PDB file of C-alpha atoms and ligand atoms in Angstrom:
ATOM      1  CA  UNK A   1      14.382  -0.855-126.209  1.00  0.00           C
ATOM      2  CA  UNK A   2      16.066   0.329-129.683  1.00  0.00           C
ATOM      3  CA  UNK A   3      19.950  -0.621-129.709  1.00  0.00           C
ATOM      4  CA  UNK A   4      20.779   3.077-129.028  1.00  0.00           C
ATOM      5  CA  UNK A   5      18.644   3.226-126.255  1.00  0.00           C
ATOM      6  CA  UNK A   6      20.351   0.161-124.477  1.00  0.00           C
ATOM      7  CA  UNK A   7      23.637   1.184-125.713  1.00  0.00           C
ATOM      8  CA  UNK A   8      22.842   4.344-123.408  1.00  0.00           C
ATOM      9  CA  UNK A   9      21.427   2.574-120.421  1.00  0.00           C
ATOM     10  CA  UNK A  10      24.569   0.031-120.367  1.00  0.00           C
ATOM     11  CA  UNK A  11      26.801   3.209-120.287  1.00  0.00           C
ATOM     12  CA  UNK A  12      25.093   4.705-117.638  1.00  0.00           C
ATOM     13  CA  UNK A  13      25.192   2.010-115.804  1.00  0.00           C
ATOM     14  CA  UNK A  14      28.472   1.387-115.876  1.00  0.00           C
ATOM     15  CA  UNK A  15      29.336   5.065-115.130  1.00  0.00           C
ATOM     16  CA  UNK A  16      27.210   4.379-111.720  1.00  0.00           C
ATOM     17  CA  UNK A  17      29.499   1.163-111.234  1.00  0.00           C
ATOM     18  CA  UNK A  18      32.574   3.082-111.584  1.00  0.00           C
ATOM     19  CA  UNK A  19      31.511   5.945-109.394  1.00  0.00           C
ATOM     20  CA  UNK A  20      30.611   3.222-106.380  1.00  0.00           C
ATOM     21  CA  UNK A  21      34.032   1.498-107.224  1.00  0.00           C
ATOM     22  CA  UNK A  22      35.405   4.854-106.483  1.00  0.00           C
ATOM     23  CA  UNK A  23      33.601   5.603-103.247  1.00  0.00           C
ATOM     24  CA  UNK A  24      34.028   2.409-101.951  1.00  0.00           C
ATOM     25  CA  UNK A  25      35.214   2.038 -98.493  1.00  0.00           C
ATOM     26  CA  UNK A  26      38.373   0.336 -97.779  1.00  0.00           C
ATOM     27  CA  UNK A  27      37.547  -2.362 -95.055  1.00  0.00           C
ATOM     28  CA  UNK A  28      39.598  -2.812 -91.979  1.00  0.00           C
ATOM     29  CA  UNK A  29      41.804  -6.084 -93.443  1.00  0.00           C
ATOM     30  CA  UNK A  30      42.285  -3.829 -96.846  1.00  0.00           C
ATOM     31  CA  UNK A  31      43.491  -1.237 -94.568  1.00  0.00           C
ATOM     32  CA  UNK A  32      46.058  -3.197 -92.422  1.00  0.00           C
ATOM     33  CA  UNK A  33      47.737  -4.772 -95.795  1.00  0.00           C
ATOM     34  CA  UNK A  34      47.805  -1.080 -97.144  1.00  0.00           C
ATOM     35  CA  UNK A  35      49.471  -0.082 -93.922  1.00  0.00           C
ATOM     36  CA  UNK A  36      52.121  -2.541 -94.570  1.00  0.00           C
ATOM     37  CA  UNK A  37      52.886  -2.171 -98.170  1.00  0.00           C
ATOM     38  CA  UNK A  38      53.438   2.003 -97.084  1.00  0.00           C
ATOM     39  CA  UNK A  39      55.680   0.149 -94.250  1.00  0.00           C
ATOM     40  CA  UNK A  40      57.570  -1.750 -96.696  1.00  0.00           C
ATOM     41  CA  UNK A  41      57.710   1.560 -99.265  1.00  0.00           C
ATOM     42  CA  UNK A  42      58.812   4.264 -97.101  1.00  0.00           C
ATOM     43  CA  UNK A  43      60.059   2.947 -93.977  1.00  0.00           C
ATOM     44  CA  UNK A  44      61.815  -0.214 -94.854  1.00  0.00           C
ATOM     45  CA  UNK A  45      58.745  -2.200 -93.137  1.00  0.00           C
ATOM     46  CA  UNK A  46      60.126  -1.218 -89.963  1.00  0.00           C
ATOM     47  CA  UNK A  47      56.794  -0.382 -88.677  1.00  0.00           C
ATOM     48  CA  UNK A  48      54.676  -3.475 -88.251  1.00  0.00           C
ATOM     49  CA  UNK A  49      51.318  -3.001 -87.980  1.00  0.00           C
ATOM     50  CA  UNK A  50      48.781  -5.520 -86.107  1.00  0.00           C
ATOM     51  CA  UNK A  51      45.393  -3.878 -86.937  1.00  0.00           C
ATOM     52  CA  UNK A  52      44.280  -0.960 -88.382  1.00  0.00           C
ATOM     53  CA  UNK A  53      40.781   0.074 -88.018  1.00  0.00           C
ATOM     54  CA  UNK A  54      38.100   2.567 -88.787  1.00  0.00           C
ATOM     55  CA  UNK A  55      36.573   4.398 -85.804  1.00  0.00           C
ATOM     56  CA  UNK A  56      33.719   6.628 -85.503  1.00  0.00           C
ATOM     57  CA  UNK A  57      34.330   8.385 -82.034  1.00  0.00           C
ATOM     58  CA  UNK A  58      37.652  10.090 -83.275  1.00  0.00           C
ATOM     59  CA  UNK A  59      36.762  14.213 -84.581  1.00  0.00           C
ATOM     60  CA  UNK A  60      39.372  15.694 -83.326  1.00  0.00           C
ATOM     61  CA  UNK A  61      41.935  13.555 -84.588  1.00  0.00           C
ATOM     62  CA  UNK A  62      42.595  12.109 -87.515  1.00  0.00           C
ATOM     63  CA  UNK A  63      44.149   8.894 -86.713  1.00  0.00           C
ATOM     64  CA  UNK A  64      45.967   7.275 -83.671  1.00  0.00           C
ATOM     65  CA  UNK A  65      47.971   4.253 -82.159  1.00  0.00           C
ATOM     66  CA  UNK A  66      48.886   2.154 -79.560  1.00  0.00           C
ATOM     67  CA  UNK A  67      52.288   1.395 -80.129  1.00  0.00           C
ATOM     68  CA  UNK A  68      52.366  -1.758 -77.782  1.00  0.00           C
ATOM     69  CA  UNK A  69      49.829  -3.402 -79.945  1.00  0.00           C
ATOM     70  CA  UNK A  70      51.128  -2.354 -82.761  1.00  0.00           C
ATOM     71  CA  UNK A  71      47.137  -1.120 -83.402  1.00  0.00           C
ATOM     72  CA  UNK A  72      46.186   1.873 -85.564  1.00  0.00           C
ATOM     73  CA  UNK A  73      43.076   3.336 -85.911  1.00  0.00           C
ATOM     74  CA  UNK A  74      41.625   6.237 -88.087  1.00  0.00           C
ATOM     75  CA  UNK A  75      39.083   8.478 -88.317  1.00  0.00           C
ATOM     76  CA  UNK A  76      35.977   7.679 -90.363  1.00  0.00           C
ATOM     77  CA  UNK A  77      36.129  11.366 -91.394  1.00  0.00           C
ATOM     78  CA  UNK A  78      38.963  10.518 -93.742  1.00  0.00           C
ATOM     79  CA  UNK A  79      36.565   8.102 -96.146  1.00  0.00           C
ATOM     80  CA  UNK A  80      35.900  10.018 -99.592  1.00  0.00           C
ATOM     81  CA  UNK A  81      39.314  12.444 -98.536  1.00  0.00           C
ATOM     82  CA  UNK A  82      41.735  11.509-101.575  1.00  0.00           C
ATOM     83  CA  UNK A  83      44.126   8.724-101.281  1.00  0.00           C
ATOM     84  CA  UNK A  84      47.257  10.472-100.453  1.00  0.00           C
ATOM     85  CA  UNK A  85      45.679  11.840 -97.535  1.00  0.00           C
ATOM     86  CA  UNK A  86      44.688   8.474 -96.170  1.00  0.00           C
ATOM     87  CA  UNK A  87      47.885   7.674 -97.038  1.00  0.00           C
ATOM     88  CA  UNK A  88      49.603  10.322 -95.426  1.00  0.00           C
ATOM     89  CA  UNK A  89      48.060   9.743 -92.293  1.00  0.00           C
ATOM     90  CA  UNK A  90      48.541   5.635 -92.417  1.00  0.00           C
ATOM     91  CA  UNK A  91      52.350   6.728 -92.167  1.00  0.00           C
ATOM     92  CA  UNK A  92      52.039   9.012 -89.542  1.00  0.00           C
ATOM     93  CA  UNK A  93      50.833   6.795 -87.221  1.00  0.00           C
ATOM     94  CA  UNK A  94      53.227   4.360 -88.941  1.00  0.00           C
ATOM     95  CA  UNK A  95      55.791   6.445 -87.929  1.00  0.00           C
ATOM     96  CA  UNK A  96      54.742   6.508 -83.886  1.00  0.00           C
ATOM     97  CA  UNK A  97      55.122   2.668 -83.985  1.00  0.00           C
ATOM     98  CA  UNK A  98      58.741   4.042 -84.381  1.00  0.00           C
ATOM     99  CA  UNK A  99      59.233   6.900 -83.094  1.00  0.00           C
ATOM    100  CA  UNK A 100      57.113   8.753 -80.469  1.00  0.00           C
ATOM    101  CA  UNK A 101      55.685  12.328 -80.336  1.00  0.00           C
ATOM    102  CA  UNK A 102      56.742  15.247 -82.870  1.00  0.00           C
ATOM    103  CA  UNK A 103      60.565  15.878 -82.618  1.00  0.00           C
ATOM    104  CA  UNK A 104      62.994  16.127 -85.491  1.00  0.00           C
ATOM    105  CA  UNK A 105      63.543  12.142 -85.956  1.00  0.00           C
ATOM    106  CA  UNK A 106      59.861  11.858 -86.378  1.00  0.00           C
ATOM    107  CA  UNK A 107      59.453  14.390 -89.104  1.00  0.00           C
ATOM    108  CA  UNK A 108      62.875  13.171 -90.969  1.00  0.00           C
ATOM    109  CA  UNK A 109      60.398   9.694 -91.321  1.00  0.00           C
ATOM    110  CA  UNK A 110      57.927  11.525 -93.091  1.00  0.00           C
ATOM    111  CA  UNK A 111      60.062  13.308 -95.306  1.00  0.00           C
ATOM    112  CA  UNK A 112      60.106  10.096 -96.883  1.00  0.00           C
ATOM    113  CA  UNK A 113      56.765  10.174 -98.044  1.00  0.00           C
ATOM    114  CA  UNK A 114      56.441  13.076-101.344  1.00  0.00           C
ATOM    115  CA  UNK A 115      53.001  14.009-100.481  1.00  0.00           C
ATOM    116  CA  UNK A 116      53.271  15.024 -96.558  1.00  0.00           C
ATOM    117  CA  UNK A 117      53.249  18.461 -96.884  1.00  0.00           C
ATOM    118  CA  UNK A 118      50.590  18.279 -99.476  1.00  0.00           C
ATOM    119  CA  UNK A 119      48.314  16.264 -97.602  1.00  0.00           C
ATOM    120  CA  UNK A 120      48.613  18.283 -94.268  1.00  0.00           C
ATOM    121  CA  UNK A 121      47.834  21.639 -95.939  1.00  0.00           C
ATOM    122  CA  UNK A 122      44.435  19.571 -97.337  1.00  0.00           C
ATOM    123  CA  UNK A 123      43.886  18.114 -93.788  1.00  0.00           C
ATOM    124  CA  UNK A 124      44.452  21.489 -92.330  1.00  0.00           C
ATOM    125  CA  UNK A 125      42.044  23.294 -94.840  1.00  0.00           C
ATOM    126  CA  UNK A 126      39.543  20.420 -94.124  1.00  0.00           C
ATOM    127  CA  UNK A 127      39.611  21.759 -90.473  1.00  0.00           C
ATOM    128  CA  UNK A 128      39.260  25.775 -91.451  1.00  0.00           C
ATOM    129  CA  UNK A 129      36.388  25.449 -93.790  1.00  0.00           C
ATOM    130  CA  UNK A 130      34.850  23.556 -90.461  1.00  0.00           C
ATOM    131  CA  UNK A 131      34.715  26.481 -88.666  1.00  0.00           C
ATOM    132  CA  UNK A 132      33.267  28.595 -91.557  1.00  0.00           C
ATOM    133  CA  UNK A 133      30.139  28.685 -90.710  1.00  0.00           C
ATOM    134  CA  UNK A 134      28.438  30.414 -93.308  1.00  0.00           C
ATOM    135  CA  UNK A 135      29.467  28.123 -96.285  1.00  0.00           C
ATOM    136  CA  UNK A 136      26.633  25.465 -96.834  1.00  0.00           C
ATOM    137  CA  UNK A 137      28.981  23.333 -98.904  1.00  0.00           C
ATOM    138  CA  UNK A 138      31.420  22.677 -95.302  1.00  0.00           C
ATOM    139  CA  UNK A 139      29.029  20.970 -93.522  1.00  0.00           C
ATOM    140  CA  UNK A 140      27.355  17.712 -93.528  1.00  0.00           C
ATOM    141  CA  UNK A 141      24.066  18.918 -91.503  1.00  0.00           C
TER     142      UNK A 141
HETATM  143 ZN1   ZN B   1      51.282  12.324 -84.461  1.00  0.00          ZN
END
């Protein structure tokens, strides 16, 4: 190999690093700490988070808790979505540790959080182009 030739192959290679660094997969303990540094952030680590896990047999929605437990669990759908999504949806199940169902209190906790209106109107896209089905690139299979 010339010295331009490995020059290129080390670049490439660590352009395929980066791009599996990217994709990676947070696992279930990187989760829970991330969960309680958005605690601390936007709701004065009120909410206090035991576990949070992926799960697999959640489509139709993207996250839920158990308040008692203090357990949270999300969808596996949301892996690759971008970071304020995962985000957003970490608090909003945040927020049920605190406050249950929809009403006004629970919505004034999200507030909190810059991206929530952002981040629904991507979740809620994510659902539409799901029932397009005509467009190849909306579907997995
Ligand atoms: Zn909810």
């Amino acid at each position: 190999m010339s010295e331009a030739e490995e020059q290129r192959w080390v670049s490439v290679m660590l352009d395929k690093l980066a791009a599996q660094e990217s994709k990676r997969v947070l696992g279930d303990s990187e989760l829970t700490e991330r969960a309680e540094r958005l605690s601390a952030q936007y709701f004065d680590g009120r909410a206090r988070p035991t576990s949070v896990r992926w799960v697999t047999n959640q489509n139709t929605r993207w996250g839920s808790c158990t308040p008692s437990e203090g357990s949270i669990r999300l969808s596996h759908r949301l892996q690759g979505m971008p970071e304020y999504v995962v985000d957003y949806v970490l608090l909003h199940e945040l927020a049920h540790l605190l406050v249950p169902g929809h009403g006004p209190r629970f919505w004034r906790l999200l507030e909190a959080y810059p991206r929530t209106e952002r981040a629904r109107g991507y979740l809620e896209g994510v659902v539409a182009a799901d029932r397009l089905p005509h467009l190849p690139a909306a579907r997995g299979e």
